[in-house]
Amino acid sequence: METLITKFRKAAPKAALLMAVAAGAVLQGCSKIAGGDGAGATVTALSSDAASAVYVAPGKHDELYSFLSGGFNGQVSVYGIPSGRLLKIIPVFTQHGENGYGYSEESKAMLNTSHGFVPWDDLHHPKLSRTNGQTDGRWLFVNGNNTPRVARIDLTTFETVEIMEIPNSAGNHCSPYPTNNNEYVIAGTRFSVPLDMKGGTGDVALDKYEEEFRGSISFIKVDPEKGDMDLDFQILVPGFDYDLANGGKGPSEDWVFFTTYNSEKSGTLKEVGASQNDKDYLAAVNWKLAAKYAKEGKAREMPANYYHNKMDKNSHIAKSTVKKKVRYLLPEECPGMMYLLPAPKSPHGIDVDPTGEYMVVSGKLASAIPVFSFSKMQEAIKNKQFDGEKNGIPVLKYESVLKAEVKEPGLGPLHTEFDGKGNAYTSMFVSSEVVKWKLSDFTVVDRMPVYYSVGHLMIPGGDTKEPYGKYLVAMNKITKDRYLPTGPELAHSAQLIDISGEKMKMLLDFPTVAEPHYAQAIRADLVAPKSVKFFKLDENNHPHATKKEADASVKREGKNVVRVKMTAIRSHMTPDNIEGVQVGDTVYFHVTNLEQDWDVPHGFAVMGANNAETLIMPGATQTLKWVPKKAGVYPFYCTDFCSALHQEMQGYVRVSPKGSNVPITFSTGKKKQAPVASAK
Ligand code: RUQ
Ligand code: CUA
């Protein structure tokens, strides 16, 4: 089929050519602002190609799932690639009114921490679970940056099933990094803090930073079958800031690498104080050796206080356990476990290429990108090419571990991913571009301006042994003029780039939900076939589940608790008339969705409730707590348009004054059931 452009070209080839040149010139002009080299011209010339490359016909599915972090919304958003369709928002660290996560009685415990109930966090880095170094589509691990936590999302249900608080940490930023078979998920602290060795941070004068503050790296064990996490041990490390991490692969698979800044150990105005040294460090930790030391009695133990919250699969009830101690290793007592590699000025990203040989370190203030060699690092360790030590950790000589520097890559390099075809792609925050360079000779071969100020970028599997080198997603911090304005607050944005050819091609812009720091993507066929469609009613072992309408009930328990066991099925609730509730009662609505049909949730909401709705999946039971404050009649209803008679799916609760003698009664339809005597 002829496109408009080809038609136009046939009719007036010269004019078209002139126009294309002019368009190129204009784009070149504005891409200069963004610091690019004019590669943006391809946007216009290829726009019809681009449209077909991202077009997923109605009713057809995307090729890949992508999981974008929500940053300061504490959630994960799932997009289809290449269409950029938003498929779902998965609540993790933040209450989600849309489905009642963090509001329902069952899910509240997920957000418990040693600081109490914390219904928000700053979620930066999703990482998929791995088998033999390849993403396997089982779980997604994510970090909470602010109140240090690591969560696990089950990709059969796309639900958060586990949250582990991290002790001795503050700003859980270089987190979470699964090893190649999820032996460990590794998490490092951004802020160093004074540890009081009693389960908290010490009450220490802030000018004692240098002597008293320490960092920590946590090793969370993952059950290979169930995915359950358990904090095995920590390494207490020097009081720097630990920024990002990534695991080795192939020859380096026993290692995990962390960038650090503030090796100056400045406790104030870090913008200046942490930028004094010409070099900070890349910390290399042999996690296998660390695990061996921990197992063989090198670990000490200290008191701790942290929460571990787990969602039970069959009851859908989350439970918290409080852990009271943690084991730790000191690097000075564990030879060979940890080394420091000097890295130019406050490095941010650390990324290991698919072969496991190169460690690419992006110094956000540096003018070149250093590439370290793992084999040179091994040699340097063997030959003791040290440049002194820091807190008992040997510092390797820069030249002894450096393979090459990528020269003049652009301004403000942050993160790098790989296409598996010998190329690396680095995001340039300051010059707003993605820069492609070759791993064979470390030369820059292509640039693509992005709009604007890109942070992370992501190639599906681009951090694994076998990247899916067809697409790249750039995640941009600043949107400015890219979309229709929405007042001062604009959505952040992602851009999809075709990297299958020699030159990058811009395909698509799409706004994101809050701030996408990092993302992961995986072939849809590794996840979709395992997707749960509904929960089996038979397996629902919630203590207040109601498996048939005849078992629905309303009971008063003690003085002021009323328990409503309700069922929902298209298109009524049982019971839908309730009387005898009194002002100040705590009413629990335990609603069981009796449906066994995919995609038929029912919602439940009651007027004046101080929480949210709860959305009940087929076969599940969820509980909404309600404390009525005034006498009157209160409607409740199903919030999800579930059938043609959805609007009829509603009922009333009558609330009488405290001490009233209206007995508890409940019914559905005409027949009034006999009043049920108060249960004790
Ligand atoms: S870090 S770009 Cu968490 Cu780079 Cu966000
Ligand atoms: Cu059930 Cu609407």
Short mmCIF file of N, CA, C and O and ligand atoms in Angstrom, two decimals, residues 568-571 573 601-603 638-643 646-647 649, ligand 2:
data_model
loop_
_atom_site.label_atom_id
_atom_site.label_comp_id
_atom_site.label_asym_id
_atom_site.label_seq_id
_atom_site.Cartn_x
_atom_site.Cartn_y
_atom_site.Cartn_z
N ALA A 568 -20.79 -11.89 47.01
CA ALA A 568 -21.07 -11.04 45.85
C ALA A 568 -21.07 -11.92 44.63
O ALA A 568 -20.16 -12.73 44.43
N ILE A 569 -22.12 -11.82 43.86
CA ILE A 569 -22.19 -12.53 42.58
C ILE A 569 -23.11 -11.70 41.70
O ILE A 569 -23.99 -11.00 42.22
N ARG A 570 -22.89 -11.74 40.37
CA ARG A 570 -23.72 -10.92 39.50
C ARG A 570 -25.20 -11.24 39.72
O ARG A 570 -25.58 -12.40 39.56
N SER A 571 -26.06 -10.32 40.10
CA SER A 571 -25.81 -8.92 40.38
C SER A 571 -26.41 -8.51 41.72
O SER A 571 -27.25 -7.64 41.81
N MET A 573 -25.63 -8.59 46.31
CA MET A 573 -24.84 -8.94 47.48
C MET A 573 -25.76 -9.60 48.47
O MET A 573 -26.93 -9.23 48.59
N PRO A 601 -14.24 -9.16 38.78
CA PRO A 601 -14.15 -8.74 40.17
C PRO A 601 -15.43 -8.02 40.57
O PRO A 601 -16.18 -7.55 39.70
N HIS A 602 -15.72 -7.97 41.85
CA HIS A 602 -16.73 -7.06 42.35
C HIS A 602 -16.03 -6.09 43.29
O HIS A 602 -15.07 -6.47 43.98
N GLY A 603 -16.51 -4.87 43.31
CA GLY A 603 -15.95 -3.91 44.24
C GLY A 603 -16.91 -3.73 45.39
O GLY A 603 -18.10 -4.05 45.28
N CYS A 638 -21.52 -2.18 44.73
CA CYS A 638 -20.41 -2.74 43.96
C CYS A 638 -19.88 -1.63 43.06
O CYS A 638 -20.65 -0.94 42.39
N THR A 639 -18.55 -1.45 43.07
CA THR A 639 -17.96 -0.33 42.36
C THR A 639 -17.51 -0.68 40.94
O THR A 639 -17.11 0.20 40.20
N ASP A 640 -17.49 -1.95 40.59
CA ASP A 640 -16.93 -2.36 39.31
C ASP A 640 -18.09 -2.79 38.40
O ASP A 640 -18.86 -3.68 38.75
N PHE A 641 -18.20 -2.15 37.27
CA PHE A 641 -19.36 -2.40 36.39
C PHE A 641 -19.33 -3.84 35.87
O PHE A 641 -18.77 -4.15 34.83
N CYS A 642 -19.97 -4.74 36.62
CA CYS A 642 -19.76 -6.17 36.42
C CYS A 642 -20.82 -6.83 35.54
O CYS A 642 -20.62 -7.94 35.06
N SER A 643 -21.95 -6.20 35.35
CA SER A 643 -22.99 -6.81 34.53
C SER A 643 -23.95 -5.70 34.14
O SER A 643 -23.85 -4.57 34.61
N HIS A 646 -25.34 -4.12 37.08
CA HIS A 646 -24.35 -3.67 38.08
C HIS A 646 -24.90 -2.56 38.96
O HIS A 646 -24.69 -2.55 40.18
N GLN A 647 -25.63 -1.64 38.35
CA GLN A 647 -26.15 -0.52 39.15
C GLN A 647 -27.15 -1.01 40.21
O GLN A 647 -27.41 -0.31 41.17
N MET A 649 -26.54 -3.60 41.98
CA MET A 649 -25.77 -4.37 42.96
C MET A 649 -25.44 -3.46 44.14
O MET A 649 -24.38 -2.86 44.21
CU1 CUA B 2 -20.56 -6.39 40.96
CU2 CUA B 2 -20.83 -4.37 39.84
#
